[in-house]
PDB file of C-alpha atoms in Angstrom:
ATOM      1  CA  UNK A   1     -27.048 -27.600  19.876  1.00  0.00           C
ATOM      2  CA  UNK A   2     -30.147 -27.343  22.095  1.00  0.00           C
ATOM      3  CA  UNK A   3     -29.991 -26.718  25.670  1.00  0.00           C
ATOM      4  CA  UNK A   4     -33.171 -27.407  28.087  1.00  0.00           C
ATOM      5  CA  UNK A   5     -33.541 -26.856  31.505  1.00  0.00           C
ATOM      6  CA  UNK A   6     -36.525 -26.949  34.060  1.00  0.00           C
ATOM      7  CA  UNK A   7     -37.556 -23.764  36.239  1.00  0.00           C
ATOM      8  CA  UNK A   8     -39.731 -23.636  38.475  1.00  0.00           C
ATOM      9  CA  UNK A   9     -39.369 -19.933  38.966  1.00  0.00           C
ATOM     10  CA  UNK A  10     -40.784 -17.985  35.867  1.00  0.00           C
ATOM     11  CA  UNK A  11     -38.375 -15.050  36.284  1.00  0.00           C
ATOM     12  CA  UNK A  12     -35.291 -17.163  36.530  1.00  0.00           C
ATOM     13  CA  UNK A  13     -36.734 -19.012  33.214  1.00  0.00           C
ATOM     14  CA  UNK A  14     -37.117 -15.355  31.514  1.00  0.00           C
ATOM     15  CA  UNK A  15     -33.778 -14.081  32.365  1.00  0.00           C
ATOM     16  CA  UNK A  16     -31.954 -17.142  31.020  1.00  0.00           C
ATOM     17  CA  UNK A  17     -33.946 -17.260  27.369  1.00  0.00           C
ATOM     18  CA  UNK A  18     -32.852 -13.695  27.488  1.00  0.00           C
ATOM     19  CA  UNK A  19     -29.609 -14.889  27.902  1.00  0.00           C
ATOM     20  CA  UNK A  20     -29.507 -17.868  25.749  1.00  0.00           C
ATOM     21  CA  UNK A  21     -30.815 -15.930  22.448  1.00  0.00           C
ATOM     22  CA  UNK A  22     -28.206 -12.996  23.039  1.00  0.00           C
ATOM     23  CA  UNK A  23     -25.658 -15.736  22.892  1.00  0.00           C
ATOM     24  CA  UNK A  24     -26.698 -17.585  20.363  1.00  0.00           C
ATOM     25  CA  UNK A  25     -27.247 -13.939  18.258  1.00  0.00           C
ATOM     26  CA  UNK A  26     -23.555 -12.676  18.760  1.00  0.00           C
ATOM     27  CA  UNK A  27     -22.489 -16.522  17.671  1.00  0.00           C
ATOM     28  CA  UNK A  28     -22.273 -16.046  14.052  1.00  0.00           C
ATOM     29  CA  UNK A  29     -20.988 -18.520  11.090  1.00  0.00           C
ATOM     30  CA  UNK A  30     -18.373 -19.309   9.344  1.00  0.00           C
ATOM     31  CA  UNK A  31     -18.877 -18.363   5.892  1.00  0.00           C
ATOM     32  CA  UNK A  32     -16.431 -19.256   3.407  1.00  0.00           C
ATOM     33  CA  UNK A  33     -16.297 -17.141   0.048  1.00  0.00           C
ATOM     34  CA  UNK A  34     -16.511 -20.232  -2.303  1.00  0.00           C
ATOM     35  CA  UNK A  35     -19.892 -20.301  -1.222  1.00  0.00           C
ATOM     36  CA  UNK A  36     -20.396 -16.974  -3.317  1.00  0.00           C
ATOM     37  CA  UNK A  37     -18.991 -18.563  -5.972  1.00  0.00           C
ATOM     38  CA  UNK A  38     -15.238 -17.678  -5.838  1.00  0.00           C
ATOM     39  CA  UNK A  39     -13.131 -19.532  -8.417  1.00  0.00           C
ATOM     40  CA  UNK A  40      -9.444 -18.416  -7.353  1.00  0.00           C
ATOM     41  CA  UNK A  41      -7.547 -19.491  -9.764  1.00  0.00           C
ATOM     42  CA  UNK A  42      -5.463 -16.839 -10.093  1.00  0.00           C
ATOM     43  CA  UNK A  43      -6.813 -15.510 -13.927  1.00  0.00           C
ATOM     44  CA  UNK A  44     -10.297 -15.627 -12.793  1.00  0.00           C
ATOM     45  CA  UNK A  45     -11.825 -12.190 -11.351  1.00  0.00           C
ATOM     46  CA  UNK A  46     -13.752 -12.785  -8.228  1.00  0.00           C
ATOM     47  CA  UNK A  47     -14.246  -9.098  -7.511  1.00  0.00           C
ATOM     48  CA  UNK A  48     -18.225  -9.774  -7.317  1.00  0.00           C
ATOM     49  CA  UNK A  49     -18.050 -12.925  -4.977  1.00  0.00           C
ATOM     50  CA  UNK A  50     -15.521 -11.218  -2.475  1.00  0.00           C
ATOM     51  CA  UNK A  51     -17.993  -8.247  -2.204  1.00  0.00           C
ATOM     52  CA  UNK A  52     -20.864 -10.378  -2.155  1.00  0.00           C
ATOM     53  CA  UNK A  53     -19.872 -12.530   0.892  1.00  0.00           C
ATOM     54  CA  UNK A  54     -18.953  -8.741   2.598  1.00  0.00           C
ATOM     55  CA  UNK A  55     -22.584  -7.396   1.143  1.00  0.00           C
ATOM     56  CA  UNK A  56     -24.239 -10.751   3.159  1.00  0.00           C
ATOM     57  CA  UNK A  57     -21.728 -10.528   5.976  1.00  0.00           C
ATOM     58  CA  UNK A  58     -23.478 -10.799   9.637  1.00  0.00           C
ATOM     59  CA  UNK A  59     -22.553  -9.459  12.811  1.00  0.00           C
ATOM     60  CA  UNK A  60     -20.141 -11.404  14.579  1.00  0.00           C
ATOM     61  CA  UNK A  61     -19.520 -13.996  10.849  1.00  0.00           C
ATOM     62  CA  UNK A  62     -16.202 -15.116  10.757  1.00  0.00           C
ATOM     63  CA  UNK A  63     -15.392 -14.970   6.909  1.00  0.00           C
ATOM     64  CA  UNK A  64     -12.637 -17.581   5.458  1.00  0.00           C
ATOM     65  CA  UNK A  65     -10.876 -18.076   2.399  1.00  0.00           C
ATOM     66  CA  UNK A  66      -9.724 -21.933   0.967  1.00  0.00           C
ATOM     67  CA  UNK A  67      -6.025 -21.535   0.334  1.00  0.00           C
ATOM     68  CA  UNK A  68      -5.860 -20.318  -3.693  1.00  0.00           C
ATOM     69  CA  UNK A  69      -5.302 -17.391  -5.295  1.00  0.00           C
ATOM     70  CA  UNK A  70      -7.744 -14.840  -5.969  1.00  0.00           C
ATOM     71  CA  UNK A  71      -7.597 -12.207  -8.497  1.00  0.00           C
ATOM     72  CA  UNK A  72      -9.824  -8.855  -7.729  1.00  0.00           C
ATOM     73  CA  UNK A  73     -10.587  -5.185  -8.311  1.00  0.00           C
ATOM     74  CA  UNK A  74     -11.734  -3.010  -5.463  1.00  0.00           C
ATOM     75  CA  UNK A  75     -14.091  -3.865  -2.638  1.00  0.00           C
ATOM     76  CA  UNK A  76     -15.608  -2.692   0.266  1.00  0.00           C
ATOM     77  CA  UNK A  77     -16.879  -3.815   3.385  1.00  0.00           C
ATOM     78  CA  UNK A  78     -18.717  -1.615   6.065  1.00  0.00           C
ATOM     79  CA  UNK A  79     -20.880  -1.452   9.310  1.00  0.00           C
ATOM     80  CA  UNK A  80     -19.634  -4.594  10.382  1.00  0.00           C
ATOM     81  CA  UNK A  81     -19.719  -5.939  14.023  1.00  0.00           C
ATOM     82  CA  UNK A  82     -17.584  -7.941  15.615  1.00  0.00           C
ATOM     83  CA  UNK A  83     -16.457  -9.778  11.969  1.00  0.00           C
ATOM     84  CA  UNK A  84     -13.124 -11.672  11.714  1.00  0.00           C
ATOM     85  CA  UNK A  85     -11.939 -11.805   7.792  1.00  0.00           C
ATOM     86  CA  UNK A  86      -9.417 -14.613   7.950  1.00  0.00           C
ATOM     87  CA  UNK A  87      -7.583 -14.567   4.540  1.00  0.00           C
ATOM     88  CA  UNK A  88      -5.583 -17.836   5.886  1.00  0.00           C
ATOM     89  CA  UNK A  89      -2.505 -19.119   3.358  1.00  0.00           C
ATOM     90  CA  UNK A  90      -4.269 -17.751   0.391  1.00  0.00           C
ATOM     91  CA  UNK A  91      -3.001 -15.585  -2.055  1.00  0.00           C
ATOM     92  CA  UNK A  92      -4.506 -12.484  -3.817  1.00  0.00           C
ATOM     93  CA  UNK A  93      -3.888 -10.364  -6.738  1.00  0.00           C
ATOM     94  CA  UNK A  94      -4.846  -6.751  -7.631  1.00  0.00           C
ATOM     95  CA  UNK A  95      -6.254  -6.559 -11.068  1.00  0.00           C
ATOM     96  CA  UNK A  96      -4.335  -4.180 -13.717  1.00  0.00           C
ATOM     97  CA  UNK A  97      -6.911  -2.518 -15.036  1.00  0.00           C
ATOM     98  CA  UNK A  98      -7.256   0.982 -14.311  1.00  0.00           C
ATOM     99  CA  UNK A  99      -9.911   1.668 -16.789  1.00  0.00           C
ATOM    100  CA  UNK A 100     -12.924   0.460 -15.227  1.00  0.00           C
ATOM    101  CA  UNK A 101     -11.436   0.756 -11.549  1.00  0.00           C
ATOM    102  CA  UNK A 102     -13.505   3.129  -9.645  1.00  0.00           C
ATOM    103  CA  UNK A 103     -12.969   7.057  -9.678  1.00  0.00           C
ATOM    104  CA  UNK A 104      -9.089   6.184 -11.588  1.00  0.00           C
ATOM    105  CA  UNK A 105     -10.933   8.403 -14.385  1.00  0.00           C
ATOM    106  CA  UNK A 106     -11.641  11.281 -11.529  1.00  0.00           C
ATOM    107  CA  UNK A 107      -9.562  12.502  -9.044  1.00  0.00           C
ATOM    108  CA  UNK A 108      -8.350   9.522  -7.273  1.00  0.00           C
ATOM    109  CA  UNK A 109      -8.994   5.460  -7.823  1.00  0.00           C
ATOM    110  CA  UNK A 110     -10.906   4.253  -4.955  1.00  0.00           C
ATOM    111  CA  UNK A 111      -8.583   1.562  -2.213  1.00  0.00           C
ATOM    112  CA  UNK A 112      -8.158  -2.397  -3.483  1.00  0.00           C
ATOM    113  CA  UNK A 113      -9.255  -3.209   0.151  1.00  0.00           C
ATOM    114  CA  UNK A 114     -11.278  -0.624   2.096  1.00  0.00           C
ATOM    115  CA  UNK A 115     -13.242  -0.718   5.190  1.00  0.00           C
ATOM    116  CA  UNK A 116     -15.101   1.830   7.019  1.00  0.00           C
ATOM    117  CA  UNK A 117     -17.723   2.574   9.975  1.00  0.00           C
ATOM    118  CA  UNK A 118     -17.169  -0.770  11.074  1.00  0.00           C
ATOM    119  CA  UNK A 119     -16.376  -2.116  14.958  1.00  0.00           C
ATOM    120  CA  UNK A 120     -14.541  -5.008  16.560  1.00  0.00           C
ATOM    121  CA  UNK A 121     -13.390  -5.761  13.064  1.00  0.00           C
ATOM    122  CA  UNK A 122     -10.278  -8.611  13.155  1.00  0.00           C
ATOM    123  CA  UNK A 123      -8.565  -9.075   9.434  1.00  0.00           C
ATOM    124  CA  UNK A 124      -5.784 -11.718   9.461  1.00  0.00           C
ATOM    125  CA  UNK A 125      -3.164 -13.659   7.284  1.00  0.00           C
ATOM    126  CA  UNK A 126      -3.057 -13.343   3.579  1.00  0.00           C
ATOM    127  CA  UNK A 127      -0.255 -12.840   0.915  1.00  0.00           C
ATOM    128  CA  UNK A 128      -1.728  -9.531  -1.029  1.00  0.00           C
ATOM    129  CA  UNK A 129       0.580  -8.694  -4.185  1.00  0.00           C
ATOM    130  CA  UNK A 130      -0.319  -5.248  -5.563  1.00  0.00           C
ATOM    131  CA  UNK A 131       1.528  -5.008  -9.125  1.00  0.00           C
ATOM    132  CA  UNK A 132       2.975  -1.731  -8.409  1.00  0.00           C
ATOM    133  CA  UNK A 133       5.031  -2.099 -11.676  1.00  0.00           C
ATOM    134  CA  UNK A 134       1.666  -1.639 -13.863  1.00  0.00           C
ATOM    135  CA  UNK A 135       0.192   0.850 -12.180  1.00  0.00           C
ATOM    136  CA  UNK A 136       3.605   2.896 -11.854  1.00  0.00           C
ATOM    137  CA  UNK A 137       3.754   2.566 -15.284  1.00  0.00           C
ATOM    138  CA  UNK A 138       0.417   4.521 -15.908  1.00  0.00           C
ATOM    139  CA  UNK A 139       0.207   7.887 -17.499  1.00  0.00           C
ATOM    140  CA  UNK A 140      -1.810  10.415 -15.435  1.00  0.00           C
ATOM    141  CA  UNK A 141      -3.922  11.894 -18.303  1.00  0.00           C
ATOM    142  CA  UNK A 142      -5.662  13.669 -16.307  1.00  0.00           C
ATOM    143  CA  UNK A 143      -3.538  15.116 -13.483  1.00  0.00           C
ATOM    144  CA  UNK A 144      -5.243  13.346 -10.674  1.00  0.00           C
ATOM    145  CA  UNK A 145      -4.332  13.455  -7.302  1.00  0.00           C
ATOM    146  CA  UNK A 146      -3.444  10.088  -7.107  1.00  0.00           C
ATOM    147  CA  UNK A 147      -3.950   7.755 -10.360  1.00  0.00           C
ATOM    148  CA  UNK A 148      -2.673   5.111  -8.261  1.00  0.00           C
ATOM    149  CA  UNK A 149      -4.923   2.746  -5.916  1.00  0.00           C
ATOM    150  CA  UNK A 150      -3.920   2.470  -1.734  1.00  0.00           C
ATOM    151  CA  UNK A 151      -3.835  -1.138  -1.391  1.00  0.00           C
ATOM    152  CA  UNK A 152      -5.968  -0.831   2.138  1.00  0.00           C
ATOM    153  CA  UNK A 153      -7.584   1.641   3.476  1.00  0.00           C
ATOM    154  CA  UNK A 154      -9.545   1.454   6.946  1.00  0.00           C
ATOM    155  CA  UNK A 155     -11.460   4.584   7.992  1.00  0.00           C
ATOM    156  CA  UNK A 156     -13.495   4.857  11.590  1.00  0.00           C
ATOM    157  CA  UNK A 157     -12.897   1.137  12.475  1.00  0.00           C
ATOM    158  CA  UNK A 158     -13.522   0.906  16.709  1.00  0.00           C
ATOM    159  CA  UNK A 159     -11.528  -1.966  18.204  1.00  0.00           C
ATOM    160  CA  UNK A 160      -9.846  -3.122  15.047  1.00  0.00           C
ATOM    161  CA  UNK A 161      -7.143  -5.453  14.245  1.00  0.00           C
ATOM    162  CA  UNK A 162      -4.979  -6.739  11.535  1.00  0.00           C
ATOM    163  CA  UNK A 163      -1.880  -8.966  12.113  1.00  0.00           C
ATOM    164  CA  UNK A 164      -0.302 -11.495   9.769  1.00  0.00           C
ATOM    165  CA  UNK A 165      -0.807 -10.081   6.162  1.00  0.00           C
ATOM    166  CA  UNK A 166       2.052  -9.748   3.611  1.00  0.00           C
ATOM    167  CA  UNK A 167       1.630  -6.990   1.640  1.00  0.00           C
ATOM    168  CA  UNK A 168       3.809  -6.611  -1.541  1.00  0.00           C
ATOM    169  CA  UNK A 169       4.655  -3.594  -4.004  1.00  0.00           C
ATOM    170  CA  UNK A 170       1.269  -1.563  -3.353  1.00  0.00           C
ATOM    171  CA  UNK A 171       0.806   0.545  -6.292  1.00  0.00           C
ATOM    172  CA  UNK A 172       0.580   3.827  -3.744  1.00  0.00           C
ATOM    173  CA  UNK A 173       0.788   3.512   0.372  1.00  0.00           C
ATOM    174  CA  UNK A 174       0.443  -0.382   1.847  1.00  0.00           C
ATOM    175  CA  UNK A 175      -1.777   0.048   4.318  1.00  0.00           C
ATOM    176  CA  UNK A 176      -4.023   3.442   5.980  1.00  0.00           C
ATOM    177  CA  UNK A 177      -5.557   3.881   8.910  1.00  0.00           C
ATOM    178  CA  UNK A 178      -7.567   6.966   9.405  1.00  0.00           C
ATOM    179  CA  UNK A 179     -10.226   8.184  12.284  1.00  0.00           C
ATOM    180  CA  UNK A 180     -11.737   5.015  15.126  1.00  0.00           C
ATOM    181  CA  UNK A 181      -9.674   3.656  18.374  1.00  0.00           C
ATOM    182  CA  UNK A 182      -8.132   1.069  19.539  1.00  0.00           C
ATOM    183  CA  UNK A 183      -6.638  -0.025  16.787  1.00  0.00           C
ATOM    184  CA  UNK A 184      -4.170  -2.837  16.382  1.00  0.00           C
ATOM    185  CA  UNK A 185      -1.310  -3.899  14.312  1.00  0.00           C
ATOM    186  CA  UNK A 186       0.890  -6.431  14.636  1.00  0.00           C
ATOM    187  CA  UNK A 187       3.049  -9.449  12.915  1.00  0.00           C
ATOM    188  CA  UNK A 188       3.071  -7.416   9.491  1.00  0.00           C
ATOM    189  CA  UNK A 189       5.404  -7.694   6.170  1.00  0.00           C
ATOM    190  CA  UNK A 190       5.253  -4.646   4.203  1.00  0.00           C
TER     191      UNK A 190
END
Protein backbone atom coordinates (compact mmCIF):
# COMPACT_ATOMS: atom_id res chain seq x y z
CA UNK A 1 0.00 0.00 0.00
CA UNK A 2 1.47 3.39 -0.98
CA UNK A 3 0.08 6.56 0.13
CA UNK A 4 1.05 10.05 -1.68
CA UNK A 5 0.08 13.31 -0.92
CA UNK A 6 1.14 16.90 -2.09
CA UNK A 7 2.52 19.66 0.45
CA UNK A 8 3.22 22.63 -0.19
CA UNK A 9 4.56 23.32 3.25
CA UNK A 10 7.95 21.43 3.82
CA UNK A 11 7.41 21.04 7.58
CA UNK A 12 3.95 19.64 7.29
CA UNK A 13 5.59 17.14 4.54
CA UNK A 14 8.43 16.21 7.27
CA UNK A 15 6.17 15.61 10.11
CA UNK A 16 3.90 13.25 8.17
CA UNK A 17 6.95 10.90 6.60
CA UNK A 18 7.83 10.91 10.23
CA UNK A 19 4.63 9.69 10.83
CA UNK A 20 4.04 7.40 8.01
CA UNK A 21 7.43 5.28 8.59
CA UNK A 22 6.66 4.96 12.48
CA UNK A 23 3.47 3.38 11.33
CA UNK A 24 4.46 1.40 8.88
CA UNK A 25 7.59 0.19 11.47
CA UNK A 26 5.23 -0.89 14.42
CA UNK A 27 3.02 -2.76 11.47
CA UNK A 28 4.69 -6.01 11.49
CA UNK A 29 3.82 -9.49 9.57
CA UNK A 30 2.24 -12.30 9.92
CA UNK A 31 4.62 -15.03 10.02
CA UNK A 32 3.44 -18.43 10.10
CA UNK A 33 5.87 -21.23 11.53
CA UNK A 34 5.55 -23.56 8.43
CA UNK A 35 7.57 -21.09 6.88
CA UNK A 36 10.51 -22.35 9.21
CA UNK A 37 9.85 -25.51 8.16
CA UNK A 38 7.42 -26.98 10.77
CA UNK A 39 6.07 -30.42 9.84
CA UNK A 40 3.38 -31.01 12.74
CA UNK A 41 2.50 -34.13 12.40
CA UNK A 42 2.39 -35.06 15.66
CA UNK A 43 5.75 -37.70 15.62
CA UNK A 44 7.80 -35.14 13.98
CA UNK A 45 10.00 -32.79 16.40
CA UNK A 46 9.77 -29.22 15.38
CA UNK A 47 11.64 -27.95 18.42
CA UNK A 48 14.20 -26.07 15.93
CA UNK A 49 11.49 -24.42 13.62
CA UNK A 50 9.32 -23.15 16.67
CA UNK A 51 12.52 -21.47 18.07
CA UNK A 52 13.60 -20.37 14.84
CA UNK A 53 10.45 -18.36 13.88
CA UNK A 54 10.87 -16.84 17.83
CA UNK A 55 14.90 -16.34 17.03
CA UNK A 56 13.59 -14.19 13.61
CA UNK A 57 10.57 -12.79 15.41
CA UNK A 58 10.13 -8.79 14.83
CA UNK A 59 8.69 -6.25 16.87
CA UNK A 60 5.15 -5.98 16.61
CA UNK A 61 5.06 -9.86 14.16
CA UNK A 62 2.06 -11.56 14.79
CA UNK A 63 3.23 -15.32 14.78
CA UNK A 64 0.52 -18.13 13.67
CA UNK A 65 0.31 -21.69 13.68
CA UNK A 66 -1.82 -23.91 10.71
CA UNK A 67 -4.12 -26.09 12.77
CA UNK A 68 -1.86 -29.60 13.34
CA UNK A 69 -0.13 -30.94 15.92
CA UNK A 70 3.26 -30.15 16.84
CA UNK A 71 5.56 -32.16 18.84
CA UNK A 72 8.54 -30.11 20.75
CA UNK A 73 11.18 -29.87 23.47
CA UNK A 74 11.85 -26.58 25.18
CA UNK A 75 11.95 -23.12 23.69
CA UNK A 76 12.37 -19.73 24.36
CA UNK A 77 11.39 -16.52 23.20
CA UNK A 78 12.67 -13.07 24.58
CA UNK A 79 12.93 -9.20 24.11
CA UNK A 80 9.98 -9.17 22.15
CA UNK A 81 7.77 -6.05 21.45
CA UNK A 82 4.48 -5.83 20.98
CA UNK A 83 4.34 -9.77 19.44
CA UNK A 84 1.02 -11.71 19.39
CA UNK A 85 1.81 -15.73 19.31
CA UNK A 86 -1.54 -17.04 18.14
CA UNK A 87 -1.38 -20.88 18.60
CA UNK A 88 -5.08 -20.96 16.94
CA UNK A 89 -6.90 -24.72 16.98
CA UNK A 90 -3.59 -26.41 16.89
CA UNK A 91 -2.39 -28.90 19.04
CA UNK A 92 1.04 -29.44 20.74
CA UNK A 93 2.91 -32.07 22.47
CA UNK A 94 5.81 -32.02 25.00
CA UNK A 95 8.48 -34.41 24.01
CA UNK A 96 9.38 -37.36 26.63
CA UNK A 97 12.72 -37.18 26.63
CA UNK A 98 14.38 -35.99 29.59
CA UNK A 99 17.80 -36.91 28.55
CA UNK A 100 18.77 -34.31 26.25
CA UNK A 101 16.18 -31.69 27.74
CA UNK A 102 18.05 -28.80 29.04
CA UNK A 103 19.60 -28.63 32.69
CA UNK A 104 17.11 -32.17 33.56
CA UNK A 105 20.82 -33.57 34.19
CA UNK A 106 21.51 -30.40 36.73
CA UNK A 107 19.45 -28.99 39.13
CA UNK A 108 16.29 -28.30 37.39
CA UNK A 109 15.01 -28.96 33.50
CA UNK A 110 14.58 -25.69 31.92
CA UNK A 111 10.30 -24.61 31.10
CA UNK A 112 8.60 -26.37 27.72
CA UNK A 113 7.41 -22.75 26.99
CA UNK A 114 9.34 -19.82 28.50
CA UNK A 115 9.40 -16.21 27.89
CA UNK A 116 11.23 -13.47 29.44
CA UNK A 117 12.26 -9.58 29.21
CA UNK A 118 9.71 -9.23 26.75
CA UNK A 119 6.73 -6.30 26.50
CA UNK A 120 3.22 -6.03 25.12
CA UNK A 121 3.54 -9.73 24.55
CA UNK A 122 -0.24 -11.37 23.62
CA UNK A 123 -0.10 -15.49 23.54
CA UNK A 124 -3.50 -17.01 22.61
CA UNK A 125 -5.46 -20.34 21.91
CA UNK A 126 -3.74 -23.63 21.72
CA UNK A 127 -4.42 -27.20 23.15
CA UNK A 128 -0.82 -27.88 25.03
CA UNK A 129 -0.74 -31.63 26.44
CA UNK A 130 2.24 -32.06 28.78
CA UNK A 131 2.55 -36.02 29.40
CA UNK A 132 2.76 -35.67 33.03
CA UNK A 133 2.49 -39.53 33.26
CA UNK A 134 6.20 -39.90 31.72
CA UNK A 135 7.79 -37.47 33.39
CA UNK A 136 6.09 -38.48 36.85
CA UNK A 137 7.34 -41.63 36.17
CA UNK A 138 11.08 -40.46 36.15
CA UNK A 139 13.60 -41.40 38.73
CA UNK A 140 15.44 -38.38 40.22
CA UNK A 141 19.02 -39.80 40.08
CA UNK A 142 20.32 -37.05 41.04
CA UNK A 143 18.19 -35.34 43.70
CA UNK A 144 17.35 -32.29 41.74
CA UNK A 145 15.23 -29.70 42.74
CA UNK A 146 12.82 -30.30 40.29
CA UNK A 147 13.49 -33.22 37.58
CA UNK A 148 10.30 -32.23 36.21
CA UNK A 149 9.78 -29.40 33.40
CA UNK A 150 7.04 -26.18 34.22
CA UNK A 151 5.05 -26.32 31.20
CA UNK A 152 5.24 -22.20 30.91
CA UNK A 153 7.08 -20.01 32.44
CA UNK A 154 6.92 -16.07 31.80
CA UNK A 155 9.43 -13.93 33.72
CA UNK A 156 9.50 -9.80 33.46
CA UNK A 157 6.83 -9.70 30.66
CA UNK A 158 5.31 -5.69 30.74
CA UNK A 159 1.74 -5.59 29.44
CA UNK A 160 1.30 -9.27 28.82
CA UNK A 161 -1.51 -11.46 28.01
CA UNK A 162 -2.57 -14.98 27.58
CA UNK A 163 -6.25 -16.11 27.25
CA UNK A 164 -7.64 -19.18 25.51
CA UNK A 165 -4.96 -21.99 25.99
CA UNK A 166 -5.81 -25.50 27.31
CA UNK A 167 -3.27 -26.74 29.22
CA UNK A 168 -3.31 -30.50 30.17
CA UNK A 169 -1.36 -32.73 32.84
CA UNK A 170 1.89 -30.40 33.04
CA UNK A 171 4.57 -32.56 34.23
CA UNK A 172 5.23 -29.83 37.30
CA UNK A 173 3.10 -26.31 37.70
CA UNK A 174 0.79 -25.29 34.37
CA UNK A 175 1.57 -22.05 34.00
CA UNK A 176 4.19 -19.19 36.07
CA UNK A 177 4.26 -15.85 36.11
CA UNK A 178 7.06 -14.16 37.86
CA UNK A 179 8.38 -10.28 38.02
CA UNK A 180 6.69 -7.44 34.94
CA UNK A 181 3.04 -5.64 35.21
CA UNK A 182 0.10 -5.59 33.89
CA UNK A 183 -0.35 -8.82 33.29
CA UNK A 184 -3.40 -10.61 32.01
CA UNK A 185 -5.15 -13.85 32.20
CA UNK A 186 -8.19 -14.83 31.13
CA UNK A 187 -10.53 -17.67 29.34
CA UNK A 188 -8.03 -20.48 30.63
CA UNK A 189 -8.45 -24.51 31.07
CA UNK A 190 -5.96 -25.84 33.35
Amino acid sequence: LVVCFLFSAPHLAMKFAAFALLASSNAGRTVNVAEYGAVGDGSHDDTKTIQAMFDNAQDGDKLTFPQSAYLFGPVIFQKLNKVTIDFGNAHFEMKKDSDSWEGCSKKQCVPWIRGQHSQGITIKGGTFEGNHDYWQKLPNKKKTHNPRPYMMQFSNMDTFTASGMTLKNSPHTHFKVAGGSDVTIHDMTL
